[in-house]
Coordinates of C-alpha atoms and ligand atoms in Angstrom, one line a residue:
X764 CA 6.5 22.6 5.6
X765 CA 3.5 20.8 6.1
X766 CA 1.3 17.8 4.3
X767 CA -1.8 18.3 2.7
X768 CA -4.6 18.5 4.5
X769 CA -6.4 15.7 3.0
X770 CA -3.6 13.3 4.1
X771 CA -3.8 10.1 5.9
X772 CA -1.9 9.2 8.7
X773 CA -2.3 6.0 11.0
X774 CA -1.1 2.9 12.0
X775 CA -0.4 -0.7 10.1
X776 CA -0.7 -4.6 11.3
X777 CA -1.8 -7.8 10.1
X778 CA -4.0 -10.7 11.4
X779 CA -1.6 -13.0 12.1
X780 CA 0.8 -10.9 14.0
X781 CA -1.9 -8.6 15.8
X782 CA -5.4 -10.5 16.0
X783 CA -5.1 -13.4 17.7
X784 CA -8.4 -15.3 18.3
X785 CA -7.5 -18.2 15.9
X786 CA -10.0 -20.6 16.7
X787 CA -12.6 -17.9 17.9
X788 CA -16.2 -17.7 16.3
X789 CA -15.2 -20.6 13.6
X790 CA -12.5 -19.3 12.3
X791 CA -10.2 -21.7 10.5
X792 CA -6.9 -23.1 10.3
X793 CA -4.3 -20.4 8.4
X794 CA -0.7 -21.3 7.2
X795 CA 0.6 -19.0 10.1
X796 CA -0.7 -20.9 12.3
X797 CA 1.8 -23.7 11.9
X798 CA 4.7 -21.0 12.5
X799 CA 6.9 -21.1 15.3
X800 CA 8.4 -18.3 17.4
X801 CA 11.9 -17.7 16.9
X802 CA 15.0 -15.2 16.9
X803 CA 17.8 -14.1 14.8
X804 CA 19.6 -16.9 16.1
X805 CA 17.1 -19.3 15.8
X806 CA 15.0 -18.7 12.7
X807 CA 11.4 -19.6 13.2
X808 CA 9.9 -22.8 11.5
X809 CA 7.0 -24.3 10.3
X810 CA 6.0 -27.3 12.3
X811 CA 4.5 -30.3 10.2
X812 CA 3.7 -34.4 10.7
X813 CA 5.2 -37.2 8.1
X814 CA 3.4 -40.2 7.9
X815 CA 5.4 -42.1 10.2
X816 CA 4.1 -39.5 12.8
X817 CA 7.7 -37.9 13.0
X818 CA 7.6 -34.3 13.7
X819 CA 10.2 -31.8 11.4
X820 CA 10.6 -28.2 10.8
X821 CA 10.6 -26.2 7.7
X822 CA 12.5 -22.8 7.7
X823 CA 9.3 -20.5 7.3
X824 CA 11.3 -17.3 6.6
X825 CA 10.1 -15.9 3.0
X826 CA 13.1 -14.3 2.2
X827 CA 14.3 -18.0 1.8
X828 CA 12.3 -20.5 2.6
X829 CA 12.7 -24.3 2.6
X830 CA 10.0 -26.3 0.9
X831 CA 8.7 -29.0 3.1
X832 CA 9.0 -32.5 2.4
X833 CA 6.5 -34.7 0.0
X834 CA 4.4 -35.5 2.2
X835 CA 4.8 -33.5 4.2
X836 CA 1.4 -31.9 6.7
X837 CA 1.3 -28.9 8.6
X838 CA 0.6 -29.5 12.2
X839 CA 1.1 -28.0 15.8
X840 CA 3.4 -29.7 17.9
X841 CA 3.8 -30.1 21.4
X842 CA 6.3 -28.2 22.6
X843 CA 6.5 -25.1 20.7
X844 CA 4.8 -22.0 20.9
X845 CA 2.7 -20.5 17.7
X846 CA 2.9 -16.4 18.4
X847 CA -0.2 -16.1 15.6
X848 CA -2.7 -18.4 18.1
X849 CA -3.1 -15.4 20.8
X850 CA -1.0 -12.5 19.0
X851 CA -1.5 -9.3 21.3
X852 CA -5.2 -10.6 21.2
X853 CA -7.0 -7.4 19.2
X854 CA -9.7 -9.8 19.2
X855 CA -10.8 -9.0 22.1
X856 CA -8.8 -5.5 22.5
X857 CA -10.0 -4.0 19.3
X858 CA -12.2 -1.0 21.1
X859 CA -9.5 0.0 23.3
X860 CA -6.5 -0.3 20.5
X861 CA -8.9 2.2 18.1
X862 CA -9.9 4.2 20.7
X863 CA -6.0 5.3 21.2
X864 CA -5.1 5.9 17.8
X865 CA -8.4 8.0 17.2
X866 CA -7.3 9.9 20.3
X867 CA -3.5 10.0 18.8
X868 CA -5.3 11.4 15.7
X869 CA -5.4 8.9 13.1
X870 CA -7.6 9.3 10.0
X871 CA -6.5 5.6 8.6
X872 CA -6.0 2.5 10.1
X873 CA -4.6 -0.1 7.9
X874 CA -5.1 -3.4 9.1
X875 CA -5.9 -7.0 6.6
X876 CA -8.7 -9.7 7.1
X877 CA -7.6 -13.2 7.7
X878 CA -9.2 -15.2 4.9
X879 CA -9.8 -17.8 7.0
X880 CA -12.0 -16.4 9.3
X881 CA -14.4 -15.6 6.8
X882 CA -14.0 -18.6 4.6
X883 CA -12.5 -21.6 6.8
X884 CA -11.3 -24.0 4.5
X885 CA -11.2 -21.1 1.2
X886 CA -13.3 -23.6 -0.3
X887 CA -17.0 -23.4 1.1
X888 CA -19.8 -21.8 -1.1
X889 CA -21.2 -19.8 2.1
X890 CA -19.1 -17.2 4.3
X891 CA -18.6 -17.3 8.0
X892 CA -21.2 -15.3 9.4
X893 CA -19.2 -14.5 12.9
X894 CA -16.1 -14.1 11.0
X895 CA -18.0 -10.8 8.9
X896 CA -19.7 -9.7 12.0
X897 CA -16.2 -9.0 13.5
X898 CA -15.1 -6.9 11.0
X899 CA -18.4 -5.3 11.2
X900 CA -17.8 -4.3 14.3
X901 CA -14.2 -3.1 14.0
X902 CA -14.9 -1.0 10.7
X903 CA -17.8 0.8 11.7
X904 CA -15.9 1.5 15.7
X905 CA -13.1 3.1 13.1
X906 CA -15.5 5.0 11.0
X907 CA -17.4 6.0 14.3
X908 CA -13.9 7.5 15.3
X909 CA -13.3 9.5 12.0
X910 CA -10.4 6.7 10.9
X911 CA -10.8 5.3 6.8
X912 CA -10.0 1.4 6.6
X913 CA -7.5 0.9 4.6
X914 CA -7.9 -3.0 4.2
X915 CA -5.2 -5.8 2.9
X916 CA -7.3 -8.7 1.3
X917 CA -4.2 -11.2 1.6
X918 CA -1.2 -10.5 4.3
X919 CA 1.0 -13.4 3.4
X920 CA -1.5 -15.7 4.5
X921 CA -4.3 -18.4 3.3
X922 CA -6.5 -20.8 4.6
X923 CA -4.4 -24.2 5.2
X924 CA -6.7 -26.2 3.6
X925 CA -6.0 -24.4 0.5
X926 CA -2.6 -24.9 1.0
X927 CA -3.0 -28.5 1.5
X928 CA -5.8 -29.5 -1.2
X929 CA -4.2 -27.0 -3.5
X930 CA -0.7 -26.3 -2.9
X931 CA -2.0 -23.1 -2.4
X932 CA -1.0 -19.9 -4.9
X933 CA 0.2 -22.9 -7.5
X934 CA -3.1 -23.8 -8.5
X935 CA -5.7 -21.8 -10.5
X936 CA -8.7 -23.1 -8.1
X937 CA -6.8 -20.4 -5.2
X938 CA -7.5 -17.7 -7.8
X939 CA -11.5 -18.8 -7.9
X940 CA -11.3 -19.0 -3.9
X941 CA -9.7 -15.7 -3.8
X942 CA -12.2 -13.9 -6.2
X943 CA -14.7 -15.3 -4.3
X944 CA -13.4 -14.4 -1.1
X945 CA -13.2 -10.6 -2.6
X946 CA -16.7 -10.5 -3.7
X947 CA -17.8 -11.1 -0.1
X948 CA -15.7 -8.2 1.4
X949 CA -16.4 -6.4 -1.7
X950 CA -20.4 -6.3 -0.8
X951 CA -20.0 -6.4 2.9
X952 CA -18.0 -3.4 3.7
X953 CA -17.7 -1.8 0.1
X954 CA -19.9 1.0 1.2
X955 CA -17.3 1.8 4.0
X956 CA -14.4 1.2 2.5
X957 CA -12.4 2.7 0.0
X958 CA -9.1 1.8 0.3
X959 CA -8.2 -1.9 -0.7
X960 CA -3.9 -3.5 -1.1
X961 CA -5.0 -6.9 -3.0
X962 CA -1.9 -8.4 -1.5
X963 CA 0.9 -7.6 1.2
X964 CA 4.9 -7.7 0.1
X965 CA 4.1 -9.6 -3.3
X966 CA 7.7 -9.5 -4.2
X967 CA 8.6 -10.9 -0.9
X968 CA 6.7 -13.5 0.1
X969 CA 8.1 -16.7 -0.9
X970 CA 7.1 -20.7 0.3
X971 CA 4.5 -22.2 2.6
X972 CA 3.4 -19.9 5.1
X973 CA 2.8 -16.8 2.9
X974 CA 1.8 -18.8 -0.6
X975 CA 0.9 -21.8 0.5
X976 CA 3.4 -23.6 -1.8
X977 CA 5.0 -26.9 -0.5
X978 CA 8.1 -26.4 -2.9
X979 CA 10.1 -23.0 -3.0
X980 CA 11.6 -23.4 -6.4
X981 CA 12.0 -20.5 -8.9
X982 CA 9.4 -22.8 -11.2
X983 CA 6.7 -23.1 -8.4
X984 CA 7.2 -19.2 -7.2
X985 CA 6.9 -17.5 -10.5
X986 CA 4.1 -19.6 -11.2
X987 CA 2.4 -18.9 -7.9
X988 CA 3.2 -14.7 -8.7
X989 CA 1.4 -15.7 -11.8
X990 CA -1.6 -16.8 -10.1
X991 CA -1.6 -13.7 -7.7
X992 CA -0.8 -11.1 -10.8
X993 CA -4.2 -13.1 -12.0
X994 CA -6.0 -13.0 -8.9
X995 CA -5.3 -9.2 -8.2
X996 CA -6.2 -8.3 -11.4
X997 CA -10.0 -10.2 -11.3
X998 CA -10.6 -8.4 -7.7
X999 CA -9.4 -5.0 -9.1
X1000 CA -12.1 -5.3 -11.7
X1001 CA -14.8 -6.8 -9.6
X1002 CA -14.0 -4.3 -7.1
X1003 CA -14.1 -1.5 -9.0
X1004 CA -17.4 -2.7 -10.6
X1005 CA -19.2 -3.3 -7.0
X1006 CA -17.7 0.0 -5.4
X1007 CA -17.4 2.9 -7.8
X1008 CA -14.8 5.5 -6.8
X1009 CA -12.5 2.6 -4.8
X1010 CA -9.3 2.6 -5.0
X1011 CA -6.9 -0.4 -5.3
X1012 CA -3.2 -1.0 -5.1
X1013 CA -0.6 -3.7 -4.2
X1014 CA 1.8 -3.5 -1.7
X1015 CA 5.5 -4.0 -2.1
X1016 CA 8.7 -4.8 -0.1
X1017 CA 10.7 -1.4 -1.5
X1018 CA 14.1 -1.4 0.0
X1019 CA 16.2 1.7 -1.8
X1020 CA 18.8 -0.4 -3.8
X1021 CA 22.3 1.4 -4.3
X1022 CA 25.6 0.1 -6.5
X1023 CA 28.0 -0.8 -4.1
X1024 CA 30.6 1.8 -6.7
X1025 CA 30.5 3.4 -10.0
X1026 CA 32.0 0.5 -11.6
X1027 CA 29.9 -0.2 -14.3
X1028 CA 29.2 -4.0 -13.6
X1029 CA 28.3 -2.8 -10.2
X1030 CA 25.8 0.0 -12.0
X1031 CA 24.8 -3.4 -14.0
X1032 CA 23.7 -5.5 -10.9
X1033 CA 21.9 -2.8 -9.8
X1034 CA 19.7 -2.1 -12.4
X1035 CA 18.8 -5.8 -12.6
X1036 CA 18.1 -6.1 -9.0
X1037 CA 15.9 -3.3 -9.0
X1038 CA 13.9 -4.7 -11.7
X1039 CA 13.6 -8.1 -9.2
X1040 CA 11.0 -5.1 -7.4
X1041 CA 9.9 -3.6 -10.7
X1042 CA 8.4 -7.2 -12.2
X1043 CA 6.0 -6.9 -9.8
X1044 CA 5.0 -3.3 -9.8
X1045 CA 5.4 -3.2 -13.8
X1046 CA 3.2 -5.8 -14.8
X1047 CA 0.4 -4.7 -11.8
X1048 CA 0.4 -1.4 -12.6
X1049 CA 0.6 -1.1 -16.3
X1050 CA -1.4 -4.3 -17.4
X1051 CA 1.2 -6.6 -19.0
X1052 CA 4.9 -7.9 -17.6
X1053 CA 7.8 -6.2 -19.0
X1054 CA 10.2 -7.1 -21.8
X1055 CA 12.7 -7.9 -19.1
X1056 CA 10.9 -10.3 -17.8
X1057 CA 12.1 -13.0 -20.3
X1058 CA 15.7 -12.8 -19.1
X1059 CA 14.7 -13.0 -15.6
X1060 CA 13.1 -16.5 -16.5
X1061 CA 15.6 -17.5 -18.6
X1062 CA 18.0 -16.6 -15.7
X1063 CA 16.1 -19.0 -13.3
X1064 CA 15.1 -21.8 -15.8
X1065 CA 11.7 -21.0 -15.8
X1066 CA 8.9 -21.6 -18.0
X1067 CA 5.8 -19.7 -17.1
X1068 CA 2.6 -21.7 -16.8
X1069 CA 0.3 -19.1 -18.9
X1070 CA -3.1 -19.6 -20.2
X1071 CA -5.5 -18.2 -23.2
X1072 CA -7.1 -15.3 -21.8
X1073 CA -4.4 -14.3 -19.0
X1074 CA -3.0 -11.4 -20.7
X1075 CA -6.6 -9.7 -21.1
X1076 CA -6.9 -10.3 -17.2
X1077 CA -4.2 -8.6 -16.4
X1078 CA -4.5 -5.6 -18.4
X1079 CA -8.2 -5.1 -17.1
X1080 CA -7.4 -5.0 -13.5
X1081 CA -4.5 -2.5 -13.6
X1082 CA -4.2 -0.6 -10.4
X1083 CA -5.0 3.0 -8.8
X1084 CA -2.1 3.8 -6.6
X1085 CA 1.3 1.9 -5.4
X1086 CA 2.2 1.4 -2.0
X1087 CA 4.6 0.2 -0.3
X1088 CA 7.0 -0.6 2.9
X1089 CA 9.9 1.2 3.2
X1090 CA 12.4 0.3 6.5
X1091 CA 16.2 0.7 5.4
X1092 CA 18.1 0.2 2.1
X1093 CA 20.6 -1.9 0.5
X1094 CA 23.9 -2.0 -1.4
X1095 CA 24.6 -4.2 -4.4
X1096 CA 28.1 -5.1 -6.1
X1097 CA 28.3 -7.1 -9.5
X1098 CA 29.4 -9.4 -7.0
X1099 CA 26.6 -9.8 -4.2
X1100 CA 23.6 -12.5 -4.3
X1101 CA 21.1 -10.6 -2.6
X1102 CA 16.9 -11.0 -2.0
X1103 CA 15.2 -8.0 -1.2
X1104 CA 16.0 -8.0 2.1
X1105 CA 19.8 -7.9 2.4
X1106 CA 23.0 -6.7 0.5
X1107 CA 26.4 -5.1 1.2
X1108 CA 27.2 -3.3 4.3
X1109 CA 27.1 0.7 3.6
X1110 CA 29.1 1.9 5.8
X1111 CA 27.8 5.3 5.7
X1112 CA 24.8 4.1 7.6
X1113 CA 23.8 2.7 11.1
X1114 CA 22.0 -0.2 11.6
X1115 CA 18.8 -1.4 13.9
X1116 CA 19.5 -4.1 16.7
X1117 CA 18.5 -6.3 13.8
X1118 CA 20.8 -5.7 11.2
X1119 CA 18.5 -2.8 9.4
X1120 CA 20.3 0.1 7.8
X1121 CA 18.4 3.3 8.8
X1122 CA 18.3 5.7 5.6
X1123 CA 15.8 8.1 6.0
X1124 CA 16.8 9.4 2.7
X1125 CA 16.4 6.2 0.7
X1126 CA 12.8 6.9 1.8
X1127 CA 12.9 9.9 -0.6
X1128 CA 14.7 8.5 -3.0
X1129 CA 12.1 5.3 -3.4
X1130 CA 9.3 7.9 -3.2
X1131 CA 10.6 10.1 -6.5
X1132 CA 11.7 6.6 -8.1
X1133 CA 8.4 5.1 -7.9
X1134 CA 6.4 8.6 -8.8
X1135 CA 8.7 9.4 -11.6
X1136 CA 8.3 5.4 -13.0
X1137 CA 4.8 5.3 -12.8
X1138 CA 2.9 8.9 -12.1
X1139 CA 0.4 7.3 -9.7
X1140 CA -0.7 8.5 -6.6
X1141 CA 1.6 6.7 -3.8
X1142 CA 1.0 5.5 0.0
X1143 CA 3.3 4.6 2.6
X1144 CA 1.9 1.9 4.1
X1145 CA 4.5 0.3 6.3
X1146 CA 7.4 2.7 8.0
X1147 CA 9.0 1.9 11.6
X1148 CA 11.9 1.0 13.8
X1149 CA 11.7 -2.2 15.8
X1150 CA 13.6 -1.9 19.0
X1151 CA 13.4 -3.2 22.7
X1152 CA 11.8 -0.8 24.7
X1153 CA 12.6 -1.0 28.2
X1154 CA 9.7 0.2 30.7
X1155 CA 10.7 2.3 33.6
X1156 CA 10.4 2.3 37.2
X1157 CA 7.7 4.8 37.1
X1158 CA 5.9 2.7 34.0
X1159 CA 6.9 5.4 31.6
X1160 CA 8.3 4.2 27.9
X1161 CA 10.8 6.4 26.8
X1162 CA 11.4 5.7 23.2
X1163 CA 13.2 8.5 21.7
X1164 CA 15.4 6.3 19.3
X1165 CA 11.8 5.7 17.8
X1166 CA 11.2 9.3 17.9
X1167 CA 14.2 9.9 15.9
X1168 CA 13.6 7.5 13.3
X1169 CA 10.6 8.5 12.6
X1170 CA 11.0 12.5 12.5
X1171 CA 14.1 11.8 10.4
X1172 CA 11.5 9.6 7.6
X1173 CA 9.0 11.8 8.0
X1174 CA 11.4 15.0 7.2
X1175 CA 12.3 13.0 4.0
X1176 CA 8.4 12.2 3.0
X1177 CA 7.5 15.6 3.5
X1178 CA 10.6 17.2 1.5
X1179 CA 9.1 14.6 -1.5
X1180 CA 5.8 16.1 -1.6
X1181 CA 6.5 19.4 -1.2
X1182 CA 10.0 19.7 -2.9
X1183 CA 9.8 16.8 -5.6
X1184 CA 6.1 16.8 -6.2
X1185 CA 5.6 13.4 -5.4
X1186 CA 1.7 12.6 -4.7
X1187 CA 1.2 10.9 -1.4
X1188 CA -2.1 9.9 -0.1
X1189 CA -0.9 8.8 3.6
X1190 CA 1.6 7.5 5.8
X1191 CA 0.5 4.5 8.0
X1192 CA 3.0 3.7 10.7
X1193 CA 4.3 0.3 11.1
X1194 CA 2.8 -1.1 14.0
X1195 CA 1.1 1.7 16.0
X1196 CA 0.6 -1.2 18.5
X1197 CA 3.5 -3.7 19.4
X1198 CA 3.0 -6.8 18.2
X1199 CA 4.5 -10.0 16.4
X1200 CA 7.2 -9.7 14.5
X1201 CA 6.7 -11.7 10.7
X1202 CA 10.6 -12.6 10.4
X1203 CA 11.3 -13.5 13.8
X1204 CA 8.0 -14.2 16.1
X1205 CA 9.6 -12.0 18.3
X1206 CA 7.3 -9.5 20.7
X1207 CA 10.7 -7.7 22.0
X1208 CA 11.4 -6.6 18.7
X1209 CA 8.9 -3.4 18.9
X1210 CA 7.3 -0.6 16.6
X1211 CA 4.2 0.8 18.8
X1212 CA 3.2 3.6 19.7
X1213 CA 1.6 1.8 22.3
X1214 CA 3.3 -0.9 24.5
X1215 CA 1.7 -4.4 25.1
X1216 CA 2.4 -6.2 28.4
X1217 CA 3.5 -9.6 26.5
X1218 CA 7.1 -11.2 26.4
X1219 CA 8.7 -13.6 23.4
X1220 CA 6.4 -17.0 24.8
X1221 CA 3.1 -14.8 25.1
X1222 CA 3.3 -14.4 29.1
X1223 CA 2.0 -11.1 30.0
X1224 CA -1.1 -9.3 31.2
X1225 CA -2.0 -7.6 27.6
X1226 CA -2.3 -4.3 29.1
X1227 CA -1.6 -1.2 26.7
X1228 CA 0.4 1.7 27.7
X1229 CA 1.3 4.7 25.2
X1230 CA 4.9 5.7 25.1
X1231 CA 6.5 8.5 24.6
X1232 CA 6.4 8.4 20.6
X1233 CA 2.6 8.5 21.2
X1234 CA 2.5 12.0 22.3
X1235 CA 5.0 13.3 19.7
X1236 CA 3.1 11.5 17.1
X1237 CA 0.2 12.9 18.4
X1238 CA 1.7 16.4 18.1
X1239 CA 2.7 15.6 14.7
X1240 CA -0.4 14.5 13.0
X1241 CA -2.4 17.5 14.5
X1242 CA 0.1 20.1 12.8
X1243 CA -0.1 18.2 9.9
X1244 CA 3.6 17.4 9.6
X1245 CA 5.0 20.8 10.3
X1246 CA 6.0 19.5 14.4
X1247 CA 8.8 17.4 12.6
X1248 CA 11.2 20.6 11.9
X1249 CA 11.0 21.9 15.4
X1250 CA 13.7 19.9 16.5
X1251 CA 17.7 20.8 15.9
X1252 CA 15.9 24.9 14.9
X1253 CA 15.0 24.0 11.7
X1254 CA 11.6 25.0 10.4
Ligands
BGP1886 C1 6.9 -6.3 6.5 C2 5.6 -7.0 6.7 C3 5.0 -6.8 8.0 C4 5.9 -6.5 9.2 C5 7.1 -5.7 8.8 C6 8.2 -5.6 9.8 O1 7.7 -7.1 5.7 O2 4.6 -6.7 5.7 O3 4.1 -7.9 8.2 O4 6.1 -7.5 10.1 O5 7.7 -6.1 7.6 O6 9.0 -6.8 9.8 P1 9.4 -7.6 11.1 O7 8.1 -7.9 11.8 O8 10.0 -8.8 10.6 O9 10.2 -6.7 11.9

């Protein structure tokens, strides 16, 4: 069983966690920039200044964020550390880091701009001409090594002053900054670049650090989603009009859901907190929210801020594919208050160090869910295991727990294409290269391919080392899937 051979596979990051370089070449201030390490035990925060000059913290986690307090301004504090200032530092690695996924095989390397570099504030008339120049360079190194950009506009992230002029997604002027920001990308690199996610998790990312929102209520959010429904839409349509034959799609958070049991209030719950995903994907997809969306406002006590003219926006900028993350699944009872991140124990699976159930088969499940709903072309975008990888005495990275995960995922993709039909334009890996992780600022929680010399408070040399994985995955891409059966004899 193989994969087609017009498939892409490759690697995922994000600025924040990967890029480093944060006051490099005039870039400016971004939310993430306010955002503390952290751990399990001690969730990270979002450092900000009262009036008074008193320093306080903000829980910055998205699956349930705090809002911060009126007044309330983002600021770095002495001491803490802010993993997004240096990252792993692909500012200055970024030749080296393509080189070795070229080398591993990758035709796609999925990676999203930091607004902020290109427009500091959001607000100015006139783009950073540095902040281009660097992406120049990076796309045209990945083209140069036979790799397709595949480019997230927004990665839960904004420019701070948006954020603190704006209250960020809340306000209509983001949408104008946003479609502005698009346009430049849009003519920049359209030429090069075909692939485009208008936003990262949509249905995840909640509060200030990914929206730019000060409050964290269900009337702020939805109104926020609005905004970005809005915003994606507009740069859909203006992309599509600058670069004919691009394709666009959205990314979203897309945990398989199960009922805890056949009891039908169970069955109940579940169908309503799928839909939690499916609001998003619905309205982006086909143009217009769906009929269900009333009750979840009415369940929430919202009242959506709409205007004349939003529901033609919406149904012109429909998108071309759907893609998603996919890392474990979840299990709901009639009973359970769950985000999109957590749920019942199910005890038929095994967890990560972190708490995530491993289910490759969820991953087929969500695949034949999501073609069936919608018949559009899908892409995996984000797929992985963080673990702690230990480096030997001989400097060797044996990560065959990652090894596992992955043939075991990949097993299930493939059986979806070539089994179920489902259409799949590519698999990106996430992170080919260790970096930050988004819920905890951890580095010791890993995903690479390819090891960085870099502990939990950013001490370390940097260096990049392949692991194990690397090889296998190496093996993998160049017999287009079909290495993942050798294992256990089957074929
Ligand atoms: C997704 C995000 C990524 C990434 C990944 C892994 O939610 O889009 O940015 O970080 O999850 O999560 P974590 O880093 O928390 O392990």
């Amino acid at each position: 069983m193989k994969v087609p051979g017009t498939f892409l596979w490759g690697g995922a990051t994000a600025s924040f966690q990967y890029e480093g370089g944060y006051q490099e070449d005039g870039r400016g201030l971004s939310t993430h920039d306010f955002e503390t390490d952290g751990s399990v035990e001690h969730p990270r925060c979002n450092t900000y200044r009262m009036p008074d000059g008193t320093i306080g913290e903000a829980k910055s986690s998205f699956f349930a964020p705090d809002s911060l307090p009126d007044g309330a301004v983002p600021c770095v504090a002495d001491g803490y550390y802010y993993p997004s200032h240096q990252a792993v530092d692909f500012y200055r690695h970024w030749k080296e880091d393509l080189s070795l996924l070229a080398e591993m095989g990758s035709n796609v390397f999925r990676f999203s701009i930091s607004w902020s570099r290109i427009f500091p504030t959001g607000d100015e008339d006139q783009p950073n001409e540095a902040g281009l120049k660097f992406y120049d360079n990076i796309i045209e190194e990945m083209i140069r090594l036979g790799m397709e950009p595949l480019i997230t506009i927004h990665h839960d992230e904004l420019p701070v002053y948006l954020a603190e002029q704006y209250d960020g997604w809340s306000s209509r002027h983001t949408i104008d900054c946003y479609v502005k920001y698009c346009k430049v990308l849009f003519e920049r690199y359209g030429k090069k670049c075909r692939y485009w996610l208008t936003f990262n998790e949509i249905n995840a990312v909640r509060g200030f650090a990914a929206c730019g929102t000060h409050k964290s209520d269900n009337q702020t959010h939805y109104n926020a989603v609005h905004n970005m429904f809005l915003a994606s839409a507009k740069a859909v349509k203006l992309g599509h009009a600058i670069m004919p034959g691009a394709m666009f799609g959205a990314m979203y958070a897309s945990s398989a859901i199960y009922p805890a049991t056949c009891k039908p209030e169970d069955v109940f719950s579940h169908m309503r907190q799928r839909r939690e995903t499916y609001y998003f994907i619905d309205t982006m997809v086909r143009g217009y929210y769906p009929s269900y969306a009333k009750d979840i406002w009415t369940r929430r006590g919202v009242t959506l801020h709409t205007e004349p003219g939003d529901t033609e926006i919406l149904a012109d900028g429909t998108l071309d594919f759907i893609s998603f993350s996919y890392y474990r699944s979840n299990v709901i009872s009639a009973e359970t208050k769950v985000n999109v991140i957590s749920g019942d124990q199910n005890p038929y699976l095994e967890s990560t160090p972190w708490g995530w159930p491993v289910d490759p088969v969820g991953l087929r499940y969500v695949l034949n869910e999501f073609y069936d709903r919608y018949q559009k072309p899908l892409f995996i975008v984000e797929n992985g295991l963080g673990a702690i990888d230990t480096v030997e005495e001989d400097g060797s990275i044996q990560d065959d727990y990652r090894i596992n995960y992955l043939r075991d995922h990949l097993r299930e993709m493939m059986k979806a294409i070539n089994i179920d039909g489902v259409e799949l334009l590519g698999y990106t890996m996430w992170a080919p290269v260790d970096l930050v992780s988004l819920s905890t600022g951890e580095m010791k929680k890993r995903y690479g391919f390819i090891y960085v010399d870099m502990d939990d408070k950013g001490h370390g040399t940097l260096e990049r080392k392949v692991k194990k994985s690397y090889s296998w995955m190496k093996e993998v891409i160049a017999s287009q899937g079909e290495r993942v059966w050798l294992e256990n004899g089957q074929k």
